[in-house]
Amino acid sequence: MIDTVIGRRTAMVVVAAVVLAGCADDGGTDAAFVDPTALADSVQIDALMGHLTEFERIATEHDGNRALGTAGYDASVDYVAGALRDAGYDVQTPEFEATTFEVEAQRLEIDGQPLDVRALGLSPTTGPEGLTAPVVRVPTDDTPGCEATDYNGLDVSGAIVVVDRGVCTFSVKETLAADAGAAALLVVNTEDGPLAGATLDETVPRRIPVGGIGPADGERVAESPSVDLVLDTKTETQRSRNVIAQTATGSTDDVVVVGAHLDSVPEGPGINDNGSGVAAVLETALQLGSEPGVTNAVRFAFWGAEEIGLVGSSEYVASLSPEERDAIALYLNFDMLGSPNPGYLLLDGDDSDMDGAGPGPEGSAGIERTLSGFFAERGIDAGGTDFDGRSDYGPFIAVGIPAGGTFTGADEDKTPEEADKWGGAADEDFDPNYHSAEDTVDNIDRDAFAVSAASAAYSTAVYAGSLDGPDGVPSGAARTEARAAFTE
């Protein structure tokens, strides 16, 4: 039923007067060139909202979410893959492994008095019953807990070891403590406050529970003869899938990759984050068609396991040979396009905002200008968002592939200046429903969604037509040199 509805909307958008003179060996076609503005105009809000309605239906029928490892995610994969196949695409759903980590309980007590402890990511579990053990403080030196000699003269067998943060990785500290016979490890932060957001290395065997504590609590624990510790955690390895589809036309030496993450968080249906990005990329693919008149092939990608650390996109990039990576001209990313208190934000590829991470790989600035020009034509003065690699473009820029994309904001406050420029409420979140059960179709800003989704189609068509010009990206030998310079 769903696939039939989508099939009626599958249409290639062209300018009939311009004919592509292409070689069949380069994916050439006799179809007319795709016009960027026409493709953007073909991505209509009713079709976009139709996709979101389907994602919400899928979540509702599968425990309220579309997260990694759930039937809701599998149904989302089937929906996207089915729509693309009905449009004539050859669709692949490559599998990858993803490790999930949950904390059921975390507690640290001295004589019944609670202290703030945070389980490090991927920490082994104490079990729900926890453990009570003596405390041994590893002396502070230039390599705290980073060398086996740090344990000389210390009896840590069955003890909870306390070490300072710094110098070596948390996994090195955990390995050495376990080698010495410790039952658990507490790492003391070097800054005020608890040690939050830290994780162990997935590639290193993990043997004993590891928690993080703040400096003040570190002193209290070190002075106590014993403590009660609960780090009740669960680590699982699951298989998941990406969805990949590519046009049959266009050069495969200069591929334009366009992507969005398909998974939600477990807490909600993920309609803005990121059903909106998926809908934009999917509708662009359906309107473009599988054999469009393009110079460069377009590869559409829908990533799994983004919400636990960009796993699907990272695994995909890691799976490519050097030649396959070099054949990717650029990457366009679309994440959260319909925030209810929206901003109009572009990945700051040129670092013109001078905020956070530096400029992206050569060509990223041109992508930002292309998208900025699109919004300017529609009377919108788009702003920048830090090019920090925290969405699925991150693995691409890490290997020197230029990237760009559109974003309408998450759980950051909209400033008064931004509210004056774009409307909406100042000093309130762009998306107050971020990562919650309220991230639903009813809370999508349709106007922001419509123009942001159209920007996905426009930029796709621009670079599918040509990589050249002042807003282009490197190709040939210039590409090789630019990427080598960026990654050296």
Tab-separated table of C-alpha atoms in Angstrom:
chain	number	residue	atom	x	y	z
A	1	MET	CA	0.000	0.000	0.000
A	2	ILE	CA	2.698	2.472	0.981
A	3	ASP	CA	4.974	1.546	-1.898
A	4	THR	CA	2.163	2.097	-4.408
A	5	VAL	CA	1.556	5.623	-3.163
A	6	ILE	CA	5.238	6.453	-3.411
A	7	GLY	CA	5.445	4.974	-6.874
A	8	ARG	CA	2.980	7.522	-8.242
A	9	ARG	CA	5.301	10.310	-7.109
A	10	THR	CA	8.481	8.956	-8.695
A	11	ALA	CA	9.424	11.420	-11.431
A	12	MET	CA	12.667	12.671	-12.926
A	13	VAL	CA	12.895	16.468	-13.059
A	14	VAL	CA	14.609	17.782	-16.190
A	15	VAL	CA	15.218	20.749	-18.402
A	16	ALA	CA	14.384	19.297	-21.793
A	17	ALA	CA	16.374	21.816	-23.826
A	18	VAL	CA	19.728	20.704	-22.475
A	19	VAL	CA	20.997	17.277	-23.479
A	20	LEU	CA	23.771	15.413	-21.761
A	21	ALA	CA	26.471	14.315	-24.155
A	22	GLY	CA	27.916	11.510	-22.078
A	23	CYS	CA	29.908	8.400	-22.662
A	24	ALA	CA	28.197	5.165	-21.688
A	25	ASP	CA	31.364	4.028	-19.948
A	26	ASP	CA	31.009	7.012	-17.580
A	27	GLY	CA	27.358	6.258	-16.831
A	28	GLY	CA	26.215	8.534	-19.639
A	29	THR	CA	22.570	8.869	-20.672
A	30	ASP	CA	20.490	10.535	-23.329
A	31	ALA	CA	18.186	11.988	-20.661
A	32	ALA	CA	18.038	15.759	-20.244
A	33	PHE	CA	20.054	17.408	-17.507
A	34	VAL	CA	18.425	17.749	-14.117
A	35	ASP	CA	17.801	21.370	-13.187
A	36	PRO	CA	18.561	22.143	-9.508
A	37	THR	CA	15.706	24.596	-9.021
A	38	ALA	CA	13.211	22.301	-10.700
A	39	LEU	CA	14.296	19.356	-8.552
A	40	ALA	CA	14.036	21.488	-5.417
A	41	ASP	CA	10.538	22.596	-6.388
A	42	SER	CA	9.475	18.982	-6.963
A	43	VAL	CA	10.152	18.050	-3.332
A	44	GLN	CA	6.760	18.972	-1.899
A	45	ILE	CA	5.674	19.235	1.715
A	46	ASP	CA	2.729	16.840	1.368
A	47	ALA	CA	5.023	14.064	0.150
A	48	LEU	CA	7.548	14.836	2.865
A	49	MET	CA	4.917	14.751	5.583
A	50	GLY	CA	3.647	11.484	4.127
A	51	HIS	CA	7.019	9.897	4.817
A	52	LEU	CA	7.012	11.266	8.353
A	53	THR	CA	3.535	9.886	8.946
A	54	GLU	CA	4.782	6.464	7.915
A	55	PHE	CA	7.763	6.663	10.246
A	56	GLU	CA	5.482	7.640	13.108
A	57	ARG	CA	3.146	4.751	12.265
A	58	ILE	CA	6.125	2.381	12.282
A	59	ALA	CA	7.237	3.659	15.693
A	60	THR	CA	3.717	3.457	17.124
A	61	GLU	CA	3.439	-0.169	16.037
A	62	HIS	CA	6.880	-1.045	17.458
A	63	ASP	CA	7.085	0.124	21.079
A	64	GLY	CA	7.233	3.824	20.245
A	65	ASN	CA	10.633	4.043	18.558
A	66	ARG	CA	12.821	3.117	15.589
A	67	ALA	CA	16.087	2.624	17.473
A	68	LEU	CA	19.034	0.348	16.787
A	69	GLY	CA	18.260	-3.328	17.235
A	70	THR	CA	14.477	-2.914	17.196
A	71	ALA	CA	11.720	-4.103	14.924
A	72	GLY	CA	10.905	-0.436	14.378
A	73	TYR	CA	14.314	0.149	12.829
A	74	ASP	CA	13.986	-2.930	10.625
A	75	ALA	CA	10.587	-1.699	9.438
A	76	SER	CA	12.125	1.701	8.658
A	77	VAL	CA	14.807	0.018	6.552
A	78	ASP	CA	12.129	-1.946	4.694
A	79	TYR	CA	10.103	1.208	4.041
A	80	VAL	CA	13.008	3.193	2.595
A	81	ALA	CA	14.475	0.273	0.633
A	82	GLY	CA	11.057	-0.628	-0.772
A	83	ALA	CA	10.371	2.924	-1.938
A	84	LEU	CA	13.745	3.113	-3.689
A	85	ARG	CA	13.350	-0.274	-5.358
A	86	ASP	CA	9.908	0.725	-6.626
A	87	ALA	CA	11.571	3.786	-8.158
A	88	GLY	CA	13.990	1.589	-10.096
A	89	TYR	CA	17.054	1.799	-7.856
A	90	ASP	CA	19.374	-1.093	-7.165
A	91	VAL	CA	19.294	-1.050	-3.365
A	92	GLN	CA	21.830	-2.583	-0.994
A	93	THR	CA	21.407	-2.981	2.768
A	94	PRO	CA	24.930	-3.786	4.000
A	95	GLU	CA	25.172	-5.081	7.551
A	96	PHE	CA	27.543	-3.942	10.260
A	97	GLU	CA	28.050	-4.572	13.956
A	98	ALA	CA	27.236	-1.999	16.609
A	99	THR	CA	27.932	-2.174	20.319
A	100	THR	CA	25.275	-0.826	22.659
A	101	PHE	CA	25.849	0.108	26.285
A	102	GLU	CA	23.274	0.758	28.994
A	103	VAL	CA	23.613	1.688	32.651
A	104	GLU	CA	20.904	0.102	34.771
A	105	ALA	CA	22.231	1.523	38.064
A	106	GLN	CA	25.311	3.382	39.284
A	107	ARG	CA	25.927	4.027	42.961
A	108	LEU	CA	28.888	4.718	45.237
A	109	GLU	CA	28.516	4.923	49.020
A	110	ILE	CA	30.712	5.415	52.076
A	111	ASP	CA	28.950	4.239	55.236
A	112	GLY	CA	25.605	4.728	53.495
A	113	GLN	CA	26.426	8.247	52.278
A	114	PRO	CA	26.028	8.541	48.482
A	115	LEU	CA	28.686	10.004	46.204
A	116	ASP	CA	28.375	10.877	42.518
A	117	VAL	CA	29.806	8.129	40.299
A	118	ARG	CA	29.447	7.630	36.534
A	119	ALA	CA	30.061	4.318	34.818
A	120	LEU	CA	32.540	4.705	31.976
A	121	GLY	CA	31.150	3.693	28.620
A	122	LEU	CA	31.541	-0.052	27.943
A	123	SER	CA	32.456	-0.706	31.584
A	124	PRO	CA	31.994	-4.307	32.688
A	125	THR	CA	29.246	-4.754	35.250
A	126	THR	CA	29.378	-5.309	38.980
A	127	GLY	CA	25.943	-6.867	38.663
A	128	PRO	CA	22.939	-5.366	40.446
A	129	GLU	CA	24.242	-6.481	43.831
A	130	GLY	CA	27.472	-4.502	43.424
A	131	LEU	CA	30.532	-5.041	45.596
A	132	THR	CA	31.985	-3.901	48.884
A	133	ALA	CA	35.762	-3.773	48.880
A	134	PRO	CA	38.762	-2.056	50.414
A	135	VAL	CA	40.158	1.028	48.705
A	136	VAL	CA	43.722	1.403	47.460
A	137	ARG	CA	44.894	4.786	46.200
A	138	VAL	CA	47.558	4.657	43.487
A	139	PRO	CA	50.037	7.452	44.277
A	140	THR	CA	49.862	10.495	42.043
A	141	ASP	CA	52.858	10.888	39.731
A	142	ASP	CA	53.639	11.870	36.139
A	143	THR	CA	51.969	8.703	34.817
A	144	PRO	CA	49.025	8.012	37.161
A	145	GLY	CA	48.070	4.372	36.806
A	146	CYS	CA	49.713	4.215	33.395
A	147	GLU	CA	52.663	1.943	34.174
A	148	ALA	CA	52.851	-1.445	35.862
A	149	THR	CA	55.466	-0.036	38.252
A	150	ASP	CA	52.792	2.269	39.699
A	151	TYR	CA	51.516	-0.810	41.538
A	152	ASN	CA	54.855	-1.818	43.036
A	153	GLY	CA	54.458	-2.375	46.750
A	154	LEU	CA	50.660	-2.088	46.637
A	155	ASP	CA	48.348	-4.971	47.551
A	156	VAL	CA	45.341	-4.319	45.336
A	157	SER	CA	44.024	-7.878	45.137
A	158	GLY	CA	40.228	-7.673	45.369
A	159	ALA	CA	40.369	-3.918	46.025
A	160	ILE	CA	38.770	-0.900	44.404
A	161	VAL	CA	41.684	1.056	42.967
A	162	VAL	CA	41.605	4.862	42.744
A	163	VAL	CA	43.748	6.607	40.108
A	164	ASP	CA	43.866	10.082	38.642
A	165	ARG	CA	42.761	10.871	35.119
A	166	GLY	CA	45.362	11.772	32.526
A	167	VAL	CA	48.459	10.851	30.469
A	168	CYS	CA	47.222	7.466	29.208
A	169	THR	CA	43.836	6.163	28.095
A	170	PHE	CA	41.194	4.890	30.468
A	171	SER	CA	41.642	1.448	28.931
A	172	VAL	CA	45.355	1.393	29.803
A	173	LYS	CA	44.495	2.290	33.400
A	174	GLU	CA	41.849	-0.449	33.503
A	175	THR	CA	44.177	-3.087	32.048
A	176	LEU	CA	46.980	-2.363	34.506
A	177	ALA	CA	44.614	-2.331	37.484
A	178	ALA	CA	43.124	-5.655	36.392
A	179	ASP	CA	46.601	-7.120	35.875
A	180	ALA	CA	47.419	-6.156	39.465
A	181	GLY	CA	44.337	-8.004	40.726
A	182	ALA	CA	41.929	-5.101	41.353
A	183	ALA	CA	38.200	-5.788	41.558
A	184	ALA	CA	37.204	-2.378	40.147
A	185	LEU	CA	38.672	0.988	39.189
A	186	LEU	CA	37.615	4.545	40.001
A	187	VAL	CA	39.150	7.331	37.890
A	188	VAL	CA	39.298	10.772	39.506
A	189	ASN	CA	38.569	13.725	37.260
A	190	THR	CA	41.201	16.453	37.031
A	191	GLU	CA	38.522	19.138	36.835
A	192	ASP	CA	35.713	20.013	39.230
A	193	GLY	CA	32.682	17.802	38.883
A	194	PRO	CA	32.154	14.130	38.047
A	195	LEU	CA	33.890	12.386	35.183
A	196	ALA	CA	31.038	12.275	32.667
A	197	GLY	CA	30.981	11.122	29.049
A	198	ALA	CA	34.151	9.030	29.302
A	199	THR	CA	34.406	5.607	27.699
A	200	LEU	CA	36.682	2.622	27.421
A	201	ASP	CA	38.208	1.525	24.117
A	202	GLU	CA	36.015	-0.977	22.301
A	203	THR	CA	39.091	-2.613	20.719
A	204	VAL	CA	40.739	-3.413	24.084
A	205	PRO	CA	39.500	-6.317	26.267
A	206	ARG	CA	37.574	-4.968	29.264
A	207	ARG	CA	37.918	-6.914	32.514
A	208	ILE	CA	36.848	-4.925	35.587
A	209	PRO	CA	34.150	-2.301	36.276
A	210	VAL	CA	35.319	1.302	35.836
A	211	GLY	CA	33.637	4.433	37.170
A	212	GLY	CA	34.500	8.111	37.217
A	213	ILE	CA	34.294	10.490	40.167
A	214	GLY	CA	35.060	14.147	40.891
A	215	PRO	CA	38.146	15.414	42.760
A	216	ALA	CA	36.387	16.083	46.068
A	217	ASP	CA	34.770	12.652	46.088
A	218	GLY	CA	38.104	11.156	45.059
A	219	GLU	CA	39.666	12.462	48.260
A	220	ARG	CA	36.833	11.072	50.383
A	221	VAL	CA	37.052	7.652	48.740
A	222	ALA	CA	40.858	7.529	49.098
A	223	GLU	CA	40.559	8.227	52.841
A	224	SER	CA	37.912	5.532	53.368
A	225	PRO	CA	38.934	1.958	54.250
A	226	SER	CA	36.160	0.509	52.061
A	227	VAL	CA	33.276	1.586	49.833
A	228	ASP	CA	30.133	0.113	48.306
A	229	LEU	CA	30.066	0.293	44.498
A	230	VAL	CA	27.325	-0.590	42.030
A	231	LEU	CA	27.962	-0.220	38.298
A	232	ASP	CA	25.179	-2.356	36.867
A	233	THR	CA	25.767	-2.160	33.117
A	234	LYS	CA	24.851	-4.076	29.986
A	235	THR	CA	26.958	-4.233	26.832
A	236	GLU	CA	25.631	-5.956	23.722
A	237	THR	CA	26.821	-6.339	20.151
A	238	GLN	CA	24.044	-6.092	17.588
A	239	ARG	CA	23.884	-6.267	13.827
A	240	SER	CA	22.264	-3.438	11.946
A	241	ARG	CA	21.941	-2.204	8.365
A	242	ASN	CA	22.507	0.853	6.228
A	243	VAL	CA	20.483	1.483	3.069
A	244	ILE	CA	22.479	2.428	-0.038
A	245	ALA	CA	21.171	3.238	-3.535
A	246	GLN	CA	22.936	4.874	-6.485
A	247	THR	CA	21.811	6.308	-9.785
A	248	ALA	CA	22.594	4.159	-12.811
A	249	THR	CA	23.811	7.248	-14.657
A	250	GLY	CA	26.664	9.671	-14.045
A	251	SER	CA	30.379	9.214	-13.573
A	252	THR	CA	31.333	6.780	-10.838
A	253	ASP	CA	34.693	8.542	-10.519
A	254	ASP	CA	33.007	11.623	-9.017
A	255	VAL	CA	30.171	10.354	-6.841
A	256	VAL	CA	27.943	12.746	-4.899
A	257	VAL	CA	26.914	11.022	-1.651
A	258	VAL	CA	23.765	12.314	0.056
A	259	GLY	CA	22.840	10.929	3.464
A	260	ALA	CA	20.741	11.040	6.608
A	261	HIS	CA	20.556	8.794	9.640
A	262	LEU	CA	17.584	6.465	9.795
A	263	ASP	CA	17.564	5.437	13.458
A	264	SER	CA	15.828	7.142	16.354
A	265	VAL	CA	16.716	7.133	20.026
A	266	PRO	CA	14.896	4.555	22.199
A	267	GLU	CA	12.957	7.338	23.943
A	268	GLY	CA	10.795	8.309	20.975
A	269	PRO	CA	9.795	7.942	17.326
A	270	GLY	CA	12.500	10.266	15.993
A	271	ILE	CA	10.375	12.248	13.557
A	272	ASN	CA	12.431	15.438	13.468
A	273	ASP	CA	15.561	13.540	14.534
A	274	ASN	CA	15.861	12.215	11.974
A	275	GLY	CA	12.801	11.195	10.039
A	276	SER	CA	12.908	14.701	8.572
A	277	GLY	CA	16.379	14.254	7.077
A	278	VAL	CA	15.476	10.796	5.781
A	279	ALA	CA	12.283	12.094	4.187
A	280	ALA	CA	14.205	14.883	2.444
A	281	VAL	CA	16.861	12.553	1.047
A	282	LEU	CA	14.340	9.865	0.116
A	283	GLU	CA	12.005	12.273	-1.679
A	284	THR	CA	14.990	13.780	-3.507
A	285	ALA	CA	15.911	10.295	-4.709
A	286	LEU	CA	12.359	9.526	-5.807
A	287	GLN	CA	11.966	12.785	-7.712
A	288	LEU	CA	15.422	12.519	-9.273
A	289	GLY	CA	14.789	8.990	-10.510
A	290	SER	CA	17.230	6.139	-10.895
A	291	GLU	CA	18.499	7.117	-14.382
A	292	PRO	CA	18.598	10.916	-14.416
A	293	GLY	CA	20.537	13.204	-16.694
A	294	VAL	CA	23.535	13.895	-14.516
A	295	THR	CA	27.273	14.278	-14.999
A	296	ASN	CA	28.119	12.621	-11.688
A	297	ALA	CA	26.486	9.606	-10.092
A	298	VAL	CA	24.467	10.223	-6.937
A	299	ARG	CA	24.597	7.748	-4.057
A	300	PHE	CA	21.844	7.972	-1.457
A	301	ALA	CA	22.687	6.651	2.003
A	302	PHE	CA	20.505	6.070	5.047
A	303	TRP	CA	22.636	5.324	8.080
A	304	GLY	CA	21.995	3.054	11.023
A	305	ALA	CA	23.226	3.452	14.603
A	306	GLU	CA	23.996	7.180	14.351
A	307	GLU	CA	22.513	7.807	17.754
A	308	ILE	CA	25.094	5.655	19.533
A	309	GLY	CA	28.102	7.223	17.797
A	310	LEU	CA	27.876	7.476	13.975
A	311	VAL	CA	28.431	3.727	13.712
A	312	GLY	CA	26.730	3.036	10.377
A	313	SER	CA	28.447	5.843	8.499
A	314	SER	CA	31.784	5.129	10.198
A	315	GLU	CA	31.637	1.454	9.281
A	316	TYR	CA	30.701	2.355	5.726
A	317	VAL	CA	33.624	4.733	5.234
A	318	ALA	CA	35.991	2.236	6.865
A	319	SER	CA	34.798	-0.470	4.457
A	320	LEU	CA	35.799	1.539	1.369
A	321	SER	CA	39.063	0.937	-0.433
A	322	PRO	CA	41.314	3.965	-1.009
A	323	GLU	CA	40.134	4.023	-4.621
A	324	GLU	CA	36.479	3.961	-3.560
A	325	ARG	CA	37.037	6.818	-1.095
A	326	ASP	CA	38.827	8.846	-3.756
A	327	ALA	CA	35.850	8.364	-6.081
A	328	ILE	CA	33.553	10.210	-3.650
A	329	ALA	CA	33.557	13.868	-4.658
A	330	LEU	CA	31.636	15.184	-1.633
A	331	TYR	CA	29.148	14.288	1.057
A	332	LEU	CA	25.881	16.116	1.857
A	333	ASN	CA	24.283	15.493	5.257
A	334	PHE	CA	20.741	16.309	6.380
A	335	ASP	CA	19.830	15.965	10.050
A	336	MET	CA	16.841	17.541	11.870
A	337	LEU	CA	15.160	19.703	9.238
A	338	GLY	CA	11.842	20.533	10.911
A	339	SER	CA	12.573	21.822	14.411
A	340	PRO	CA	9.534	23.559	15.942
A	341	ASN	CA	11.492	26.695	16.909
A	342	PRO	CA	13.669	26.515	13.821
A	343	GLY	CA	16.954	27.996	12.878
A	344	TYR	CA	18.354	27.927	9.367
A	345	LEU	CA	21.816	26.581	9.971
A	346	LEU	CA	24.478	25.392	7.539
A	347	LEU	CA	27.542	23.357	8.402
A	348	ASP	CA	30.242	26.004	8.694
A	349	GLY	CA	32.686	24.525	6.217
A	350	ASP	CA	34.816	27.660	5.940
A	351	ASP	CA	34.875	28.341	9.705
A	352	SER	CA	33.695	31.891	9.042
A	353	ASP	CA	31.951	31.873	12.428
A	354	MET	CA	35.297	31.165	14.131
A	355	ASP	CA	33.455	28.895	16.553
A	356	GLY	CA	34.669	25.460	17.616
A	357	ALA	CA	36.249	23.207	15.020
A	358	GLY	CA	38.267	24.641	12.148
A	359	PRO	CA	37.363	24.609	8.452
A	360	GLY	CA	36.485	21.376	6.717
A	361	PRO	CA	38.295	19.708	3.825
A	362	GLU	CA	38.786	21.802	0.704
A	363	GLY	CA	35.452	22.156	-1.069
A	364	SER	CA	33.400	22.332	2.138
A	365	ALA	CA	33.331	26.130	1.964
A	366	GLY	CA	31.919	25.972	-1.556
A	367	ILE	CA	29.151	23.612	-0.438
A	368	GLU	CA	28.241	26.045	2.323
A	369	ARG	CA	28.078	28.893	-0.214
A	370	THR	CA	25.860	26.812	-2.513
A	371	LEU	CA	23.388	26.162	0.284
A	372	SER	CA	23.596	29.753	1.528
A	373	GLY	CA	22.733	30.998	-1.952
A	374	PHE	CA	19.723	28.687	-2.088
A	375	PHE	CA	18.316	30.093	1.155
A	376	ALA	CA	19.145	33.670	0.155
A	377	GLU	CA	17.085	33.253	-3.026
A	378	ARG	CA	14.163	32.452	-0.724
A	379	GLY	CA	14.732	35.454	1.520
A	380	ILE	CA	16.419	33.535	4.339
A	381	ASP	CA	19.740	34.657	5.775
A	382	ALA	CA	21.104	31.283	6.890
A	383	GLY	CA	23.605	31.055	9.732
A	384	GLY	CA	26.378	28.632	10.556
A	385	THR	CA	26.675	25.650	12.867
A	386	ASP	CA	29.993	24.306	14.080
A	387	PHE	CA	31.682	21.913	11.670
A	388	ASP	CA	32.532	19.536	14.514
A	389	GLY	CA	31.849	16.162	12.886
A	390	ARG	CA	29.112	15.188	15.357
A	391	SER	CA	26.736	13.893	12.684
A	392	ASP	CA	27.293	11.436	9.853
A	393	TYR	CA	29.506	13.779	7.863
A	394	GLY	CA	32.170	13.241	10.536
A	395	PRO	CA	33.631	10.008	9.118
A	396	PHE	CA	33.768	11.566	5.652
A	397	ILE	CA	35.649	14.705	6.635
A	398	ALA	CA	38.013	12.544	8.709
A	399	VAL	CA	39.345	11.089	5.446
A	400	GLY	CA	39.386	14.466	3.667
A	401	ILE	CA	36.071	14.288	1.791
A	402	PRO	CA	34.421	17.740	1.666
A	403	ALA	CA	30.992	17.958	3.224
A	404	GLY	CA	28.105	20.254	3.964
A	405	GLY	CA	24.493	20.190	4.997
A	406	THR	CA	21.457	21.801	6.553
A	407	PHE	CA	20.222	21.722	10.162
A	408	THR	CA	17.363	23.499	11.972
A	409	GLY	CA	18.684	23.082	15.506
A	410	ALA	CA	18.463	20.683	18.448
A	411	ASP	CA	18.603	21.379	22.185
A	412	GLU	CA	20.528	24.644	22.005
A	413	ASP	CA	18.830	27.948	22.799
A	414	LYS	CA	17.870	30.257	19.962
A	415	THR	CA	19.536	33.597	20.625
A	416	PRO	CA	17.615	36.883	20.564
A	417	GLU	CA	19.531	37.821	17.402
A	418	GLU	CA	18.484	34.581	15.736
A	419	ALA	CA	14.872	35.081	16.806
A	420	ASP	CA	14.938	38.577	15.277
A	421	LYS	CA	16.283	37.139	12.036
A	422	TRP	CA	14.221	33.941	11.723
A	423	GLY	CA	11.269	34.421	14.053
A	424	GLY	CA	10.350	32.073	16.856
A	425	ALA	CA	11.096	32.242	20.560
A	426	ALA	CA	14.395	33.564	21.897
A	427	ASP	CA	16.156	31.806	24.764
A	428	GLU	CA	14.260	28.580	24.089
A	429	ASP	CA	15.438	25.366	22.478
A	430	PHE	CA	15.303	25.045	18.724
A	431	ASP	CA	13.700	21.657	19.401
A	432	PRO	CA	12.279	21.241	22.908
A	433	ASN	CA	11.219	17.706	21.939
A	434	TYR	CA	14.743	16.565	21.131
A	435	HIS	CA	15.322	12.883	21.974
A	436	SER	CA	11.914	12.511	23.592
A	437	ALA	CA	8.568	10.819	23.029
A	438	GLU	CA	7.217	14.208	21.877
A	439	ASP	CA	9.359	14.195	18.709
A	440	THR	CA	6.271	13.585	16.572
A	441	VAL	CA	4.687	14.701	13.323
A	442	ASP	CA	2.538	17.218	15.199
A	443	ASN	CA	5.666	19.054	16.347
A	444	ILE	CA	7.268	19.555	12.928
A	445	ASP	CA	7.534	23.110	11.602
A	446	ARG	CA	6.234	22.564	8.082
A	447	ASP	CA	7.666	25.758	6.599
A	448	ALA	CA	11.170	25.117	7.890
A	449	PHE	CA	10.934	21.484	6.848
A	450	ALA	CA	9.789	22.341	3.336
A	451	VAL	CA	12.599	24.783	2.546
A	452	SER	CA	15.294	22.713	4.269
A	453	ALA	CA	14.263	19.572	2.390
A	454	ALA	CA	14.254	21.538	-0.853
A	455	SER	CA	17.834	22.592	-0.085
A	456	ALA	CA	18.789	18.919	-0.053
A	457	ALA	CA	17.379	18.417	-3.532
A	458	TYR	CA	18.912	21.631	-4.854
A	459	SER	CA	22.444	20.926	-3.626
A	460	THR	CA	22.241	17.334	-4.822
A	461	ALA	CA	21.365	18.461	-8.335
A	462	VAL	CA	24.006	21.201	-8.375
A	463	TYR	CA	26.859	18.816	-7.714
A	464	ALA	CA	25.387	15.985	-9.754
A	465	GLY	CA	25.577	18.431	-12.660
A	466	SER	CA	29.069	19.809	-12.078
A	467	LEU	CA	31.891	19.895	-9.557
A	468	ASP	CA	33.453	22.962	-11.160
A	469	GLY	CA	33.208	26.689	-10.504
A	470	PRO	CA	33.899	28.903	-7.487
A	471	ASP	CA	31.606	26.798	-5.290
A	472	GLY	CA	32.847	23.482	-6.620
A	473	VAL	CA	34.964	20.769	-5.024
A	474	PRO	CA	38.363	19.391	-6.070
A	475	SER	CA	38.620	16.664	-8.682
A	476	GLY	CA	41.423	14.671	-10.259
A	477	ALA	CA	44.930	15.392	-9.055
A	478	ALA	CA	43.742	18.438	-7.107
A	479	ARG	CA	41.470	16.167	-5.069
A	480	THR	CA	44.323	13.831	-4.214
A	481	GLU	CA	46.544	16.705	-3.132
A	482	ALA	CA	43.825	18.418	-1.091
A	483	ARG	CA	42.910	15.275	0.835
A	484	ALA	CA	46.524	14.388	1.520
A	485	ALA	CA	47.094	17.898	2.889
A	486	PHE	CA	43.990	17.775	5.085
A	487	THR	CA	44.693	14.363	6.613
A	488	GLU	CA	48.465	14.657	7.073
